[in-house]
C-alpha positions as a LaTeX table, in Angstrom:
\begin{tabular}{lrrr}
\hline
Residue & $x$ (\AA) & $y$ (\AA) & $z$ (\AA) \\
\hline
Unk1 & 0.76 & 1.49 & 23.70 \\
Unk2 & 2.29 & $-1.36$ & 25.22 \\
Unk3 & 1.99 & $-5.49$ & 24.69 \\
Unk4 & 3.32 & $-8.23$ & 27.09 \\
Unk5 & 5.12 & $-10.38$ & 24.77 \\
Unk6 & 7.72 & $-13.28$ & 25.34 \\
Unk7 & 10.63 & $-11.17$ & 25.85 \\
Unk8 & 8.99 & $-9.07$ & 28.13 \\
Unk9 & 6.80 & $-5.43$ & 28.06 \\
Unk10 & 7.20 & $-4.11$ & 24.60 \\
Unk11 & 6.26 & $-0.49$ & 23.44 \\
Unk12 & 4.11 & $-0.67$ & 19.77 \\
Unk13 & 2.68 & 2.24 & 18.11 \\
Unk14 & $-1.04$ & 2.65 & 18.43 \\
Unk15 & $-3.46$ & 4.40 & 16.97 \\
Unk16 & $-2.66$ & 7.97 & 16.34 \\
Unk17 & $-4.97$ & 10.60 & 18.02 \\
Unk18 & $-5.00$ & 14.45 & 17.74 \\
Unk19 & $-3.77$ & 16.48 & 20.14 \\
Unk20 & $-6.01$ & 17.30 & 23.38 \\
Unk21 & $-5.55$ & 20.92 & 23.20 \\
Unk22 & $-4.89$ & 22.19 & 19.57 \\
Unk23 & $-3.44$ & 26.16 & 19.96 \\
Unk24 & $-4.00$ & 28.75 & 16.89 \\
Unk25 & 0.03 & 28.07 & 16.32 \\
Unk26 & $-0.53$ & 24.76 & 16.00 \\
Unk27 & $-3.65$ & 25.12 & 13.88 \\
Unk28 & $-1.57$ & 27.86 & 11.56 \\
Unk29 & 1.95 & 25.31 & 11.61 \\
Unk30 & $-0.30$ & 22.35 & 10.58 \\
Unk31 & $-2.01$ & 24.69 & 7.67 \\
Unk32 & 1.64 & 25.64 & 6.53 \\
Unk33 & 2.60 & 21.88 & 6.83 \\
Unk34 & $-0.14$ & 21.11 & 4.56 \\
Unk35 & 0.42 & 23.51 & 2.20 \\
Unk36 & 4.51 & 22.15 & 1.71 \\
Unk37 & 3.26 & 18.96 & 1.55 \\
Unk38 & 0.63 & 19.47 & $-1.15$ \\
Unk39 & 3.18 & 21.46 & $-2.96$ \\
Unk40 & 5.28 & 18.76 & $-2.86$ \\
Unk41 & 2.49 & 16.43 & $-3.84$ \\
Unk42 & 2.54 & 16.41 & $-7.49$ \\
Unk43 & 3.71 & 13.32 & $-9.48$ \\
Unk44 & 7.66 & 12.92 & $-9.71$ \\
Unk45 & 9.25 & 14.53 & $-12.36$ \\
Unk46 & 11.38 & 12.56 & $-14.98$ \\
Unk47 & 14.99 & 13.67 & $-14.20$ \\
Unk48 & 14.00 & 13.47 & $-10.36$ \\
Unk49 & 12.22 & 9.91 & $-10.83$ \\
Unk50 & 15.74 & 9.16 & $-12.87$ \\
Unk51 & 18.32 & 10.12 & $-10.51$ \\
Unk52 & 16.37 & 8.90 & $-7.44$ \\
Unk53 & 16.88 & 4.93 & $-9.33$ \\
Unk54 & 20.45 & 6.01 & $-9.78$ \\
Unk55 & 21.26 & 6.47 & $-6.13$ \\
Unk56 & 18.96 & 3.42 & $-5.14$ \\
Unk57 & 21.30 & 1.47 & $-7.78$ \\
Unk58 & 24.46 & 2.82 & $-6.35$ \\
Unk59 & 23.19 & 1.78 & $-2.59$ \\
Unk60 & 21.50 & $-1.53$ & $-3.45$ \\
Unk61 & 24.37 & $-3.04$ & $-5.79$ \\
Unk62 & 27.53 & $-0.93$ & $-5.55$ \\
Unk63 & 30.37 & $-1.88$ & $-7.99$ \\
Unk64 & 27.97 & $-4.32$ & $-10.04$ \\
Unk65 & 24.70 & $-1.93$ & $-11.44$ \\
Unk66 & 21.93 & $-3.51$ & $-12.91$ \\
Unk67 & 21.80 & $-3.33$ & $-16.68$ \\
Unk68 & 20.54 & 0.05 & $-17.74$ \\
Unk69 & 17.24 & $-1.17$ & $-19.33$ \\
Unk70 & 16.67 & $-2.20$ & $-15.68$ \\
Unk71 & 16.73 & 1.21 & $-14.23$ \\
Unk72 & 14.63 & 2.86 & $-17.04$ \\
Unk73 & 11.95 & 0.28 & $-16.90$ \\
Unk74 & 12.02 & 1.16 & $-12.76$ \\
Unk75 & 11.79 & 4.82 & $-13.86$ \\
Unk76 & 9.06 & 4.38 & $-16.43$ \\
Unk77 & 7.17 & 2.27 & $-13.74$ \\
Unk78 & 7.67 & 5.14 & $-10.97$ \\
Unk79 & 6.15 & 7.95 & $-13.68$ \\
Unk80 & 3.52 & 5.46 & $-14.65$ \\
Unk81 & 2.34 & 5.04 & $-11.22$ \\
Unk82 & 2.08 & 8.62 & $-10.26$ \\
Unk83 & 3.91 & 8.56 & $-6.77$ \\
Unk84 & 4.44 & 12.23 & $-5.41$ \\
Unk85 & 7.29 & 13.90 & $-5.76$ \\
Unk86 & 7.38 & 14.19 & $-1.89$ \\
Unk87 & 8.33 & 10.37 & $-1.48$ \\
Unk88 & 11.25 & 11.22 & $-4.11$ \\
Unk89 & 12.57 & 14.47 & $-2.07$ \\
Unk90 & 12.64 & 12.88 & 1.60 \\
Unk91 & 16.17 & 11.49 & 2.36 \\
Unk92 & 14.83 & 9.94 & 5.41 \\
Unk93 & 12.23 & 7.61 & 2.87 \\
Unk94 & 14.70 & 7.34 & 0.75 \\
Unk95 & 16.83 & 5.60 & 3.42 \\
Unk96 & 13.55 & 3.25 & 4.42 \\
Unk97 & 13.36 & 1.94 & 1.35 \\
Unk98 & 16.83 & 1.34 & 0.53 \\
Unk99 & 17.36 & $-0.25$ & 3.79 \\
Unk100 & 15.23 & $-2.77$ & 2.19 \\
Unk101 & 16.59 & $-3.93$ & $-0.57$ \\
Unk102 & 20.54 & $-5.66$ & $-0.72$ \\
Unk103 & 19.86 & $-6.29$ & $-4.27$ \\
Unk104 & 18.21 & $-4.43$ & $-6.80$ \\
Unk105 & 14.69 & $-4.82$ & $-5.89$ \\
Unk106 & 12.17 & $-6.40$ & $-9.01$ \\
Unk107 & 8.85 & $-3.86$ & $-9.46$ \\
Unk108 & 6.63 & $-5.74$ & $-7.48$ \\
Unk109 & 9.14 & $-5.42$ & $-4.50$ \\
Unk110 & 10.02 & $-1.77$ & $-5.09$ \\
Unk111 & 6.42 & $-0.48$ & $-5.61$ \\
Unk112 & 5.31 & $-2.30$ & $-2.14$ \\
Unk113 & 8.18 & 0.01 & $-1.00$ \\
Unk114 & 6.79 & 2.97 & $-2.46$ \\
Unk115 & 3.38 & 1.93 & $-2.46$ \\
Unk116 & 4.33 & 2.05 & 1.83 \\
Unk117 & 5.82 & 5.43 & 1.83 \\
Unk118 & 2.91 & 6.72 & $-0.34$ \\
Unk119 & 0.45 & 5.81 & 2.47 \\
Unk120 & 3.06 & 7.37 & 5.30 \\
Unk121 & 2.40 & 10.86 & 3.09 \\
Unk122 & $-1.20$ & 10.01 & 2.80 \\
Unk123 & $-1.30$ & 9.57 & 7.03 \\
Unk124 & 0.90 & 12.55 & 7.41 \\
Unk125 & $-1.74$ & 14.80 & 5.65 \\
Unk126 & $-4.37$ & 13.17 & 7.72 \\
Unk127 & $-2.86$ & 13.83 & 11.10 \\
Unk128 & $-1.99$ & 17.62 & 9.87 \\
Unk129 & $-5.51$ & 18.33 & 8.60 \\
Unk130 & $-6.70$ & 16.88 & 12.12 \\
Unk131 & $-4.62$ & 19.39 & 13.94 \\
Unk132 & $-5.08$ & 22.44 & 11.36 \\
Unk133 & $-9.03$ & 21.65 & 12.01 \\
Unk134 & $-8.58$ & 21.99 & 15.99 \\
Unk135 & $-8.19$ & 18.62 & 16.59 \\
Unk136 & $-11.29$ & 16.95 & 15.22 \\
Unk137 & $-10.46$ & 13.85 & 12.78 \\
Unk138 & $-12.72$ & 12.92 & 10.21 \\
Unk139 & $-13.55$ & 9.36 & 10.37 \\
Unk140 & $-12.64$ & 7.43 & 7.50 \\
Unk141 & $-15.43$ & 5.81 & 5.67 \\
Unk142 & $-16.51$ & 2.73 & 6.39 \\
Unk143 & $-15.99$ & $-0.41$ & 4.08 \\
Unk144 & $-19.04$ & $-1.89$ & 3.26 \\
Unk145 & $-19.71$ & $-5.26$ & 2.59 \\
Unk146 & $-22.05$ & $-5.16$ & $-0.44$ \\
Unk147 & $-21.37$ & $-8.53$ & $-1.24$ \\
Unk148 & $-22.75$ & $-11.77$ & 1.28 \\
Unk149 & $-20.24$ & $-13.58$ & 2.89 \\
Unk150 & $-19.60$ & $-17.35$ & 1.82 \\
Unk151 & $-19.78$ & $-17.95$ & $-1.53$ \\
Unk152 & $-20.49$ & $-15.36$ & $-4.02$ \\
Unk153 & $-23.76$ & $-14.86$ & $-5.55$ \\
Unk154 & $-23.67$ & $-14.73$ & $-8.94$ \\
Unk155 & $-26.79$ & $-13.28$ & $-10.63$ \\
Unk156 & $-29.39$ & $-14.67$ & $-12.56$ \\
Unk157 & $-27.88$ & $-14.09$ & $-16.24$ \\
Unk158 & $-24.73$ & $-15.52$ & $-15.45$ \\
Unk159 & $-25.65$ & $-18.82$ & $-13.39$ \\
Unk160 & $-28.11$ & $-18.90$ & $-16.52$ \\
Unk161 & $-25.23$ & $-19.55$ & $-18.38$ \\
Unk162 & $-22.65$ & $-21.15$ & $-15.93$ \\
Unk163 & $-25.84$ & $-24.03$ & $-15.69$ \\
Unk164 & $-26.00$ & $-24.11$ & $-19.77$ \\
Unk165 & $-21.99$ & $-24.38$ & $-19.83$ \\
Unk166 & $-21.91$ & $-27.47$ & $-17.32$ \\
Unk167 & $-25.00$ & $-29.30$ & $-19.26$ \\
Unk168 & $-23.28$ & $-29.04$ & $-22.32$ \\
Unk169 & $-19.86$ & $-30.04$ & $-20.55$ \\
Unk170 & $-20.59$ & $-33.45$ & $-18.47$ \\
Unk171 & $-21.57$ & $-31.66$ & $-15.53$ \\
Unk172 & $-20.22$ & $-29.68$ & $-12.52$ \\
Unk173 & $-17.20$ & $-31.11$ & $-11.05$ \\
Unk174 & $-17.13$ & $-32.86$ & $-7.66$ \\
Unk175 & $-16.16$ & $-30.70$ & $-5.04$ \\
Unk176 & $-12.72$ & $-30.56$ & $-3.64$ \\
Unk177 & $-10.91$ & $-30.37$ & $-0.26$ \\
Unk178 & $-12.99$ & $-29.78$ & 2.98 \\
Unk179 & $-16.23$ & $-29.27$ & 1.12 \\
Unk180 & $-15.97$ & $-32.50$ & $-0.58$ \\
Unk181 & $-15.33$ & $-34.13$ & 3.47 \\
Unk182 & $-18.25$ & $-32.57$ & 4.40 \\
Unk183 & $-20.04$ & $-33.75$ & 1.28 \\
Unk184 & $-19.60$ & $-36.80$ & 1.26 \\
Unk185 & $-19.99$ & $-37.21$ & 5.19 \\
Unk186 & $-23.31$ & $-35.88$ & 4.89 \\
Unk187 & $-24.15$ & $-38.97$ & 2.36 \\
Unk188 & $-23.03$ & $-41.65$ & 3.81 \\
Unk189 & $-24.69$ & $-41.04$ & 7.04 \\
\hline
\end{tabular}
């Protein structure tokens, strides 16, 4: 897919689609596919999750590591989250995420990282069970909006007591920002 930008015609992935024709060797490769990957699936192990933070330590800071209690507080967060072992095997993730970080990364950096290459495996095995079933996707389902738009309703119990909170209090507060504009537009004319 292609988008006419500034600097010209530039090629940007689009959304992925299955194969027109899906052969019985495709079918059977995308089967075996999916039975590596789930194989590979299972939550990290320990000394896996342990020497992966090693080598990300060695790339992201070199000659000056972060204090040990660092790395084993990244490790305990990895085990804790329950990424698949898969992410922790694939040299070629392993290289995306370190390509991100110069420094050792905090845990809310890291675990975007992660968090990203957990949703690459979770596409992966997506587009192979596509293919292994001949080429049919299953549509995601759809987010539904159970909530209304705008403000959010609260129900009866609880603006019950939001109302018994602000008579006992002074009050609600004026409102702020645009809403107050619009407010106090509406008053004066």
């Amino acid at each position: 897919m292609g988008v006419v930008t500034d600097e010209g015609y530039v090629m940007r992935p689009g959304v992925w689609k299955p194969p027109a024709v899906v052969t019985a060797d495709m079918q059977r490769d995308a089967a075996q596919a999916m039975g590596a990957l789930k194989l590979r699936g299972g939550p990290v192990s320990p000394q896996k999750a342990q020497e992966w933070v090693a080598h990300l330590a060695l790339r992201c800071n070199g000659s000056q590591l972060p204090p040990e209690t660092k790395l084993a507080g990244a490790v305990s967060d990895i085990l804790r989250s329950g990424y698949p072992a898969a992410i922790f095997e694939d040299d070629e993730a392993f290289d995306r995420v370190s390509r991100k970080f110069r420094f050792w990364p905090g845990w809310a950096e890291l675990s975007e990282a992660l968090d990203a290459e957990r949703s690459r495996l979770r596409d992966e095995w997506s587009r192979l069970s596509a293919i292994a079933k001949g080429g049919q996707q299953t549509p995601r389902p759809a987010q539904q909006d159970d909530e209304p738009t705008g403000p959010r309703a609260m129900s009866e119990a609880t603006q019950k007591l939001m109302d018994e909170y602000w008579a006992k209090n002074g009050g609600r507060p004026a409102p702020r920002g645009m809403a107050a504009a619009t407010d106090a537009r509406r008053m004066e004319g």
